[in-house]
mmCIF file of C-alpha atoms in Angstrom:
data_model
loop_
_atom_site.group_PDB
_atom_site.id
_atom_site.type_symbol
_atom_site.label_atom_id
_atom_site.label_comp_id
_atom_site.label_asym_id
_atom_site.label_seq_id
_atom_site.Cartn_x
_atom_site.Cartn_y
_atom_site.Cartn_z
ATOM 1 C CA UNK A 30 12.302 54.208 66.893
ATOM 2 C CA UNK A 31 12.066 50.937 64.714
ATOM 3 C CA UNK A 32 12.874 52.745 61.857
ATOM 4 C CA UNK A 33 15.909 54.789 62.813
ATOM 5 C CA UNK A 34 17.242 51.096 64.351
ATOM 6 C CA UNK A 35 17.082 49.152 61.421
ATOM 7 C CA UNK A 36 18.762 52.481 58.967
ATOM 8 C CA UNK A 37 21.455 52.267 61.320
ATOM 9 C CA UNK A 38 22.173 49.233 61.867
ATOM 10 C CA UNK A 39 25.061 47.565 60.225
ATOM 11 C CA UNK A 40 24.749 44.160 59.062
ATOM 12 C CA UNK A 41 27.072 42.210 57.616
ATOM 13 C CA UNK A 42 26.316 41.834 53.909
ATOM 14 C CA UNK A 43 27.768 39.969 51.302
ATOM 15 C CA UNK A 44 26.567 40.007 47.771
ATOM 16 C CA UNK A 45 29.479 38.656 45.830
ATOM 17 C CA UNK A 46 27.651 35.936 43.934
ATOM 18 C CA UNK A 47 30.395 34.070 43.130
ATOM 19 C CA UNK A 48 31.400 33.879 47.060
ATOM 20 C CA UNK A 49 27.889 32.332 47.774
ATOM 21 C CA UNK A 50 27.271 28.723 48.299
ATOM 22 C CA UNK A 51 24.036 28.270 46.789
ATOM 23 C CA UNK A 52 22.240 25.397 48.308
ATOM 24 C CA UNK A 53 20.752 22.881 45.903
ATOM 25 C CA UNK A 54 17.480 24.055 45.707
ATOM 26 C CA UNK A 55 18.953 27.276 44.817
ATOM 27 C CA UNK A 56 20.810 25.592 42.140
ATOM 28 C CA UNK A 57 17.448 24.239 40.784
ATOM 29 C CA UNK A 58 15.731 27.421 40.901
ATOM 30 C CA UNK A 59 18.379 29.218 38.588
ATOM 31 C CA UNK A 60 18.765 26.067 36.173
ATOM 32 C CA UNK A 61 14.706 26.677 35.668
ATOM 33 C CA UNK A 62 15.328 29.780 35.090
ATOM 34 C CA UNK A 63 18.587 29.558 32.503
ATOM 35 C CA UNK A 64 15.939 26.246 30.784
ATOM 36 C CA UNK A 65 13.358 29.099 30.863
ATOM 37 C CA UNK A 66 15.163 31.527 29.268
ATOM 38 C CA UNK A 67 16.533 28.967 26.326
ATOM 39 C CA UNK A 68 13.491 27.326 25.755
ATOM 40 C CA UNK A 69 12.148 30.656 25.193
ATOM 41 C CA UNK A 70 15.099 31.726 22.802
ATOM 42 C CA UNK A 71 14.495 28.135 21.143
ATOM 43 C CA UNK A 72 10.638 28.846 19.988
ATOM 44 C CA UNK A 73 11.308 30.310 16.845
ATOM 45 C CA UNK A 74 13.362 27.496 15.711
ATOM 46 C CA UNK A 75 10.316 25.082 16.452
ATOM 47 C CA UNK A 76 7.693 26.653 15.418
ATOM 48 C CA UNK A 77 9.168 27.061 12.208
ATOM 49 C CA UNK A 78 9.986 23.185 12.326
ATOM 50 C CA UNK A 79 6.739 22.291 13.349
ATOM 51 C CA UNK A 80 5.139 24.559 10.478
ATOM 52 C CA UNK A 81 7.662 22.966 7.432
ATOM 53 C CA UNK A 82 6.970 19.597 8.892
ATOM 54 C CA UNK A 83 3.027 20.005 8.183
ATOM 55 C CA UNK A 84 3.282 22.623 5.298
ATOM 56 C CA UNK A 85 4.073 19.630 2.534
ATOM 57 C CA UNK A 86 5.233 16.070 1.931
ATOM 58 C CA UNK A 87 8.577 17.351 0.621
ATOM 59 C CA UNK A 88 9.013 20.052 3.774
ATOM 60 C CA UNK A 89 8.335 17.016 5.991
ATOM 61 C CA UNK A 90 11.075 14.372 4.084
ATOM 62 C CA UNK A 91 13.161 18.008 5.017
ATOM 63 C CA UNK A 92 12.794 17.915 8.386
ATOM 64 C CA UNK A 93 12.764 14.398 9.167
ATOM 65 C CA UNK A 94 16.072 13.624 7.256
ATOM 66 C CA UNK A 95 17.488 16.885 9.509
ATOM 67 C CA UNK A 96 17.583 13.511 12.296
ATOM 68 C CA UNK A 97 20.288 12.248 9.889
ATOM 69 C CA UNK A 98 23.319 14.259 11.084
ATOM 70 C CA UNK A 99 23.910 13.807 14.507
ATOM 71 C CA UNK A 100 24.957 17.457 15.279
ATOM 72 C CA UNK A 101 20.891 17.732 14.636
ATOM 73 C CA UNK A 102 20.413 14.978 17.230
ATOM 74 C CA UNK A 103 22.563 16.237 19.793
ATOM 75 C CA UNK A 104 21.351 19.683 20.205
ATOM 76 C CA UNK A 105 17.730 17.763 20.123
ATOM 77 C CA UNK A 106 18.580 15.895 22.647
ATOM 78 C CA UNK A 107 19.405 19.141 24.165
ATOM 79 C CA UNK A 108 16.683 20.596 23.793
ATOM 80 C CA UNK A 109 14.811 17.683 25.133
ATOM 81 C CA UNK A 110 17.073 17.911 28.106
ATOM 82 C CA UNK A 111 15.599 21.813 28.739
ATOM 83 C CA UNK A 112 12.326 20.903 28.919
ATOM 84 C CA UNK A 113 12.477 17.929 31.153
ATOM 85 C CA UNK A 114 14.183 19.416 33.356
ATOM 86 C CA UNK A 115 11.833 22.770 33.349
ATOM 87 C CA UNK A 116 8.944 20.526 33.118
ATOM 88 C CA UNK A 117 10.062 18.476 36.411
ATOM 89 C CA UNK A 118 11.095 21.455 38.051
ATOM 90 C CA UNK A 119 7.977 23.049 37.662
ATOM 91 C CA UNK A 120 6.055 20.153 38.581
ATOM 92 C CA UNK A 121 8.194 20.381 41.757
ATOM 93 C CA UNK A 122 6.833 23.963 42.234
ATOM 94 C CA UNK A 123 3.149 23.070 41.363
ATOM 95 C CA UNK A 124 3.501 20.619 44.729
ATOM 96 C CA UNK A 125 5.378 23.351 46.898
ATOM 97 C CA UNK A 126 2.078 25.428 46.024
ATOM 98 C CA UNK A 127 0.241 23.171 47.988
ATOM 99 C CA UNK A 128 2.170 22.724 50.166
ATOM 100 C CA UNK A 129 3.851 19.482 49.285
ATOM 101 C CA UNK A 130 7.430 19.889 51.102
ATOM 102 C CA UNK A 131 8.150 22.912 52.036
ATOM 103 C CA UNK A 132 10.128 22.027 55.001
ATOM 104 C CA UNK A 133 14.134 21.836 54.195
ATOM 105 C CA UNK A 134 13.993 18.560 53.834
ATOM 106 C CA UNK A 135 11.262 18.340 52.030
ATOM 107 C CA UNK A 136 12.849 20.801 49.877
ATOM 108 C CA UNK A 137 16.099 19.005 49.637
ATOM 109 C CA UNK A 138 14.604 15.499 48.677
ATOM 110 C CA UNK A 139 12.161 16.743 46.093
ATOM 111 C CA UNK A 140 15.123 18.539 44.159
ATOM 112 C CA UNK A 141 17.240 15.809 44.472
ATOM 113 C CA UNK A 142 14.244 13.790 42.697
ATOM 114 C CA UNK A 143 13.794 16.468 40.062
ATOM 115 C CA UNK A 144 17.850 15.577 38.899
ATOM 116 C CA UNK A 145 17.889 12.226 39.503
ATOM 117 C CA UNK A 146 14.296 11.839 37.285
ATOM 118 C CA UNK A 147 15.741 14.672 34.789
ATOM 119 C CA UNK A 148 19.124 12.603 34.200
ATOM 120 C CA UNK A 149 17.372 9.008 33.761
ATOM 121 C CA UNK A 150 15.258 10.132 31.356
ATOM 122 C CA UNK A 151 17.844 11.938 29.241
ATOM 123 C CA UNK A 152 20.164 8.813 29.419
ATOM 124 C CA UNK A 153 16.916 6.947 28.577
ATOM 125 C CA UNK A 154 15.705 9.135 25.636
ATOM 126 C CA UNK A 155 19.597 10.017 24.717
ATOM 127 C CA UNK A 156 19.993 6.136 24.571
ATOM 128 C CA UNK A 157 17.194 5.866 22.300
ATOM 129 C CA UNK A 158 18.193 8.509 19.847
ATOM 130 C CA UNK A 159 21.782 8.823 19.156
ATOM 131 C CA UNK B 29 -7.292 62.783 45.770
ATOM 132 C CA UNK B 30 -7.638 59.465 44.073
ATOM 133 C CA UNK B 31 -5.439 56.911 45.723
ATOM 134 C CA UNK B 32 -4.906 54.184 43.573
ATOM 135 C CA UNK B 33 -2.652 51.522 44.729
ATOM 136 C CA UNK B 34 0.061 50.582 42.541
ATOM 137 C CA UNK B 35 2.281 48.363 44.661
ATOM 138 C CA UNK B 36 1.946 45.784 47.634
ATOM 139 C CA UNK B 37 -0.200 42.946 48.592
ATOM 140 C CA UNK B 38 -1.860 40.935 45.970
ATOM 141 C CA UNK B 39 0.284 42.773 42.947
ATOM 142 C CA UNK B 40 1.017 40.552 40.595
ATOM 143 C CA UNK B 41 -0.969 37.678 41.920
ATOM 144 C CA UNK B 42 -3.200 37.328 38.626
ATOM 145 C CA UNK B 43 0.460 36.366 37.035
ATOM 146 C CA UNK B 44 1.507 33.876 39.656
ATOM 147 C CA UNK B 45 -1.886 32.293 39.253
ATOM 148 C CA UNK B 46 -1.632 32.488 35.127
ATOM 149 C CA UNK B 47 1.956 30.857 35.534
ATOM 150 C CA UNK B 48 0.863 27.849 37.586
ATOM 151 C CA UNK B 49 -2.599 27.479 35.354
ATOM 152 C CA UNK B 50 -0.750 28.036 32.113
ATOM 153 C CA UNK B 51 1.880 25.580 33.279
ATOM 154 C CA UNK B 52 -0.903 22.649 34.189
ATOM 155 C CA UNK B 53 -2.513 23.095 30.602
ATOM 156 C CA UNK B 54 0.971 22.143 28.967
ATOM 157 C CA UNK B 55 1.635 19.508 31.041
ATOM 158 C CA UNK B 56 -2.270 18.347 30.639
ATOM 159 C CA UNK B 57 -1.328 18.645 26.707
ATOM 160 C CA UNK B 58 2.297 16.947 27.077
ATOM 161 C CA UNK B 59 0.183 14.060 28.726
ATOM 162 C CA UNK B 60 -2.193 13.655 25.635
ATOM 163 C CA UNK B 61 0.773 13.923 22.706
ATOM 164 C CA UNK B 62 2.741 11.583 24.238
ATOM 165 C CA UNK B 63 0.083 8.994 24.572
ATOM 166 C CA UNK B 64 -1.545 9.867 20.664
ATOM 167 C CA UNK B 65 2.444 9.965 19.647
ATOM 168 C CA UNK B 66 2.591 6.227 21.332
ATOM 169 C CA UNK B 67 -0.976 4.922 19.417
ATOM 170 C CA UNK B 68 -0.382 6.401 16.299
ATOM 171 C CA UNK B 69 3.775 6.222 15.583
ATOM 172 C CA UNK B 70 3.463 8.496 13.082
ATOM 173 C CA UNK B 71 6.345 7.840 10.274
ATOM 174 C CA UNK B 72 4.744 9.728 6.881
ATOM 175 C CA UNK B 73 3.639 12.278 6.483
ATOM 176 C CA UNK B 74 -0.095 11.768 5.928
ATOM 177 C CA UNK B 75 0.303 10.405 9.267
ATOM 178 C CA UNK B 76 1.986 12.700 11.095
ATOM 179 C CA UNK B 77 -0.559 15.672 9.744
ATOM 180 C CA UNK B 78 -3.222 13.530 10.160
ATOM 181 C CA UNK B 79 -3.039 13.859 13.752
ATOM 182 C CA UNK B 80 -3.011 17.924 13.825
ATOM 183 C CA UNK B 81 -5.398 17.854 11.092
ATOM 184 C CA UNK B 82 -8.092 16.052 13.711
ATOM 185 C CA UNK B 83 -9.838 19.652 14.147
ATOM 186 C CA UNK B 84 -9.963 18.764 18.118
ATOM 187 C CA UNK B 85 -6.427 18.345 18.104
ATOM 188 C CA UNK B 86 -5.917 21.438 16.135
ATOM 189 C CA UNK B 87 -7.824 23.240 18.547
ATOM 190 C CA UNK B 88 -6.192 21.357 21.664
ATOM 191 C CA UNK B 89 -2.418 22.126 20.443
ATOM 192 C CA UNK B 90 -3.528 26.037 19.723
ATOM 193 C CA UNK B 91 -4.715 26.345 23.439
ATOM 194 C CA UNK B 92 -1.137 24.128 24.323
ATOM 195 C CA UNK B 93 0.872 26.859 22.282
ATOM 196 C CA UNK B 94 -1.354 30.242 23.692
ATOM 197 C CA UNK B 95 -0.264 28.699 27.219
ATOM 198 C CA UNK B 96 3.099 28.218 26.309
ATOM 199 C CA UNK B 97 3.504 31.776 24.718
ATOM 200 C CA UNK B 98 1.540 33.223 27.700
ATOM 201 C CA UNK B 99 3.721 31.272 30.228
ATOM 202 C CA UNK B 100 6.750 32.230 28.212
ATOM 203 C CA UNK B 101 6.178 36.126 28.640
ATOM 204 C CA UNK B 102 5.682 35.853 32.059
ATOM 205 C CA UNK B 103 8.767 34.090 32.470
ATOM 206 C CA UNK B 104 10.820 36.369 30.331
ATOM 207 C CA UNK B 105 9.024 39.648 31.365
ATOM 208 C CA UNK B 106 10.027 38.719 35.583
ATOM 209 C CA UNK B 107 13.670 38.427 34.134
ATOM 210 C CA UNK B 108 13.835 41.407 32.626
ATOM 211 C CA UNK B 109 12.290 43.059 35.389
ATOM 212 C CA UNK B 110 14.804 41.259 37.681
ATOM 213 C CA UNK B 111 17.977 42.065 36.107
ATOM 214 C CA UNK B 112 17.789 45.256 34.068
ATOM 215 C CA UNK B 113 17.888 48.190 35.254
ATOM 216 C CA UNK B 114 17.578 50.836 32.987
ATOM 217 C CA UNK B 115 14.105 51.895 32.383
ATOM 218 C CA UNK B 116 14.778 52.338 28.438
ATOM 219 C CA UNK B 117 15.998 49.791 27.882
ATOM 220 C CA UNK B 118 14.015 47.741 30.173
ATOM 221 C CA UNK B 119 10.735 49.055 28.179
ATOM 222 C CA UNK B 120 12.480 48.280 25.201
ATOM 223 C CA UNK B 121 12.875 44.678 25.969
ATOM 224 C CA UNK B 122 9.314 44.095 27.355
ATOM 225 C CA UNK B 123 7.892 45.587 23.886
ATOM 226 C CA UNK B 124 9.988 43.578 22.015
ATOM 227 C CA UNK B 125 9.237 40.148 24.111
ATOM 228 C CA UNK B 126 5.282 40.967 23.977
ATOM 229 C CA UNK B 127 5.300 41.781 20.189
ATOM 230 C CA UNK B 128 7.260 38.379 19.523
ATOM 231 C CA UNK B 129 4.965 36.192 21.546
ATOM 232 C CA UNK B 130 2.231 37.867 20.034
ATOM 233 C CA UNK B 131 3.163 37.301 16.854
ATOM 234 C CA UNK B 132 4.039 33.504 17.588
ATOM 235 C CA UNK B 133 0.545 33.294 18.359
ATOM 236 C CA UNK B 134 -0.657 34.584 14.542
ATOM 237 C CA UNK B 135 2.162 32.288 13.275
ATOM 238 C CA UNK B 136 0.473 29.276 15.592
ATOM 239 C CA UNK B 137 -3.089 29.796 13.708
ATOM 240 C CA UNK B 138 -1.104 30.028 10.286
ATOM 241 C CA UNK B 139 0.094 26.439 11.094
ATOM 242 C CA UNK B 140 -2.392 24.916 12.330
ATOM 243 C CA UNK B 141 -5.296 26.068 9.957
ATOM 244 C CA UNK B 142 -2.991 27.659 7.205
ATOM 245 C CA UNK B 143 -4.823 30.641 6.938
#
């Protein structure tokens, strides 16, 4: 009887993403994600870095005077920016695992943390190298 | 009739756990660089390799990158599996992202010990 009630049952759906309000947790989770996803496309780049900066003195004077043009520095500083904020946010997670706020406003506060620490230490860091 | 269990309960926990355990060994390792970065200000190069050619912080920054690779296809394998569809394709994808991070982690021990 369950089974034929909930297969006919209508319920009002609505999947249109771009008609949802995501709450800001929500908004955290798919920012970890998207930082997931393009610190992922981004290994290449430094692994390669990190080998030519250890390979030989003249590789390293290479890399290091890459910090020259600030284009370099920016997308650094981008870069930088991804992993705070998936480091944070995954911190974040680590405590929900224990059960460190998982209440809604719990869940509210913590990601409000997350972006408020994320932003001060880009400013910070951004402040520092450009 | 053998009835193995392919979905359900528990599938997929060993990941979850790998994510979180993977995910404390970076931050563990993020912890340590920032604080050798902070004593030793590296600004030549002898100094800058000196510090990766310690052999316990070779070792230390391989188990760092293995964690990062292994917490990377996890990652990128659940959004695969999340948004495409087509099993092809799909298979494609996963091949490709497992062949890559397994190669990063060859590429890793070339760095590190220059094989």
């Amino acid at each position: 009887m369950a089974d034929v009630a909930i297969k006919t049952k209508k319920r009002p759906k609505n999947l249109d993403i771009w008609t949802i309000r995501l709450p800001l947790p929500g908004v955290l989770s798919i920012i970890h994600r998207l930082t997931g996803a393009g610190l992922f496309l981004l290994l290449p780049v430094f692994l390669w870095l990190f080998e030519r900066s250890l390979a030989t003195p003249e590789s390293f004077a290479e890399v290091k005077a890459l910090g020259d043009h600030l284009v370099i520095r920016l997308i650094l500083l981008g870069f930088i920016w991804f992993y705070i904020q998936h480091f944070l946010a995954g911190l974040r997670y680590l405590l929900i695992d224990l059960h460190k706020g998982v209440d809604l406003e719990g869940a509210r506060f913590s990601t409000k943390v997350v972006f408020a620490a994320s932003t001060t230490l880009m400013l910070v860091i951004g402040a520092f190298i450009l | 009739m053998i009835k193995r269990k392919l979905v359900g309960a528990h599938y997929g926990f060993g990941d979850w756990l790998l994510q979180r355990g993977t995910a404390l060994v970076m931050a563990l390792y993020a912890t340590l660089i920032l604080v050798i970065m902070a004593i030793v200000q590296p600004s030549t190069y002898l100094e800058w390799r000196g510090i990766f050619d310690n052999r316990i912080m070779a070792f230390l920054t391989f188990i760092y990158l293995v964690a990062l690779f292994w917490h990377a296809w996890i990652g990128v394998r659940d959004i695969w599996l999340d948004y495409v569809k087509n099993t092809g394709v799909r298979l494609l994808l996963l091949l490709a992202t497992l062949a890559v991070t397994i190669g990063y982690t060859g590429w890793a021990v070339q760095i590190l010990w220059r094989v």
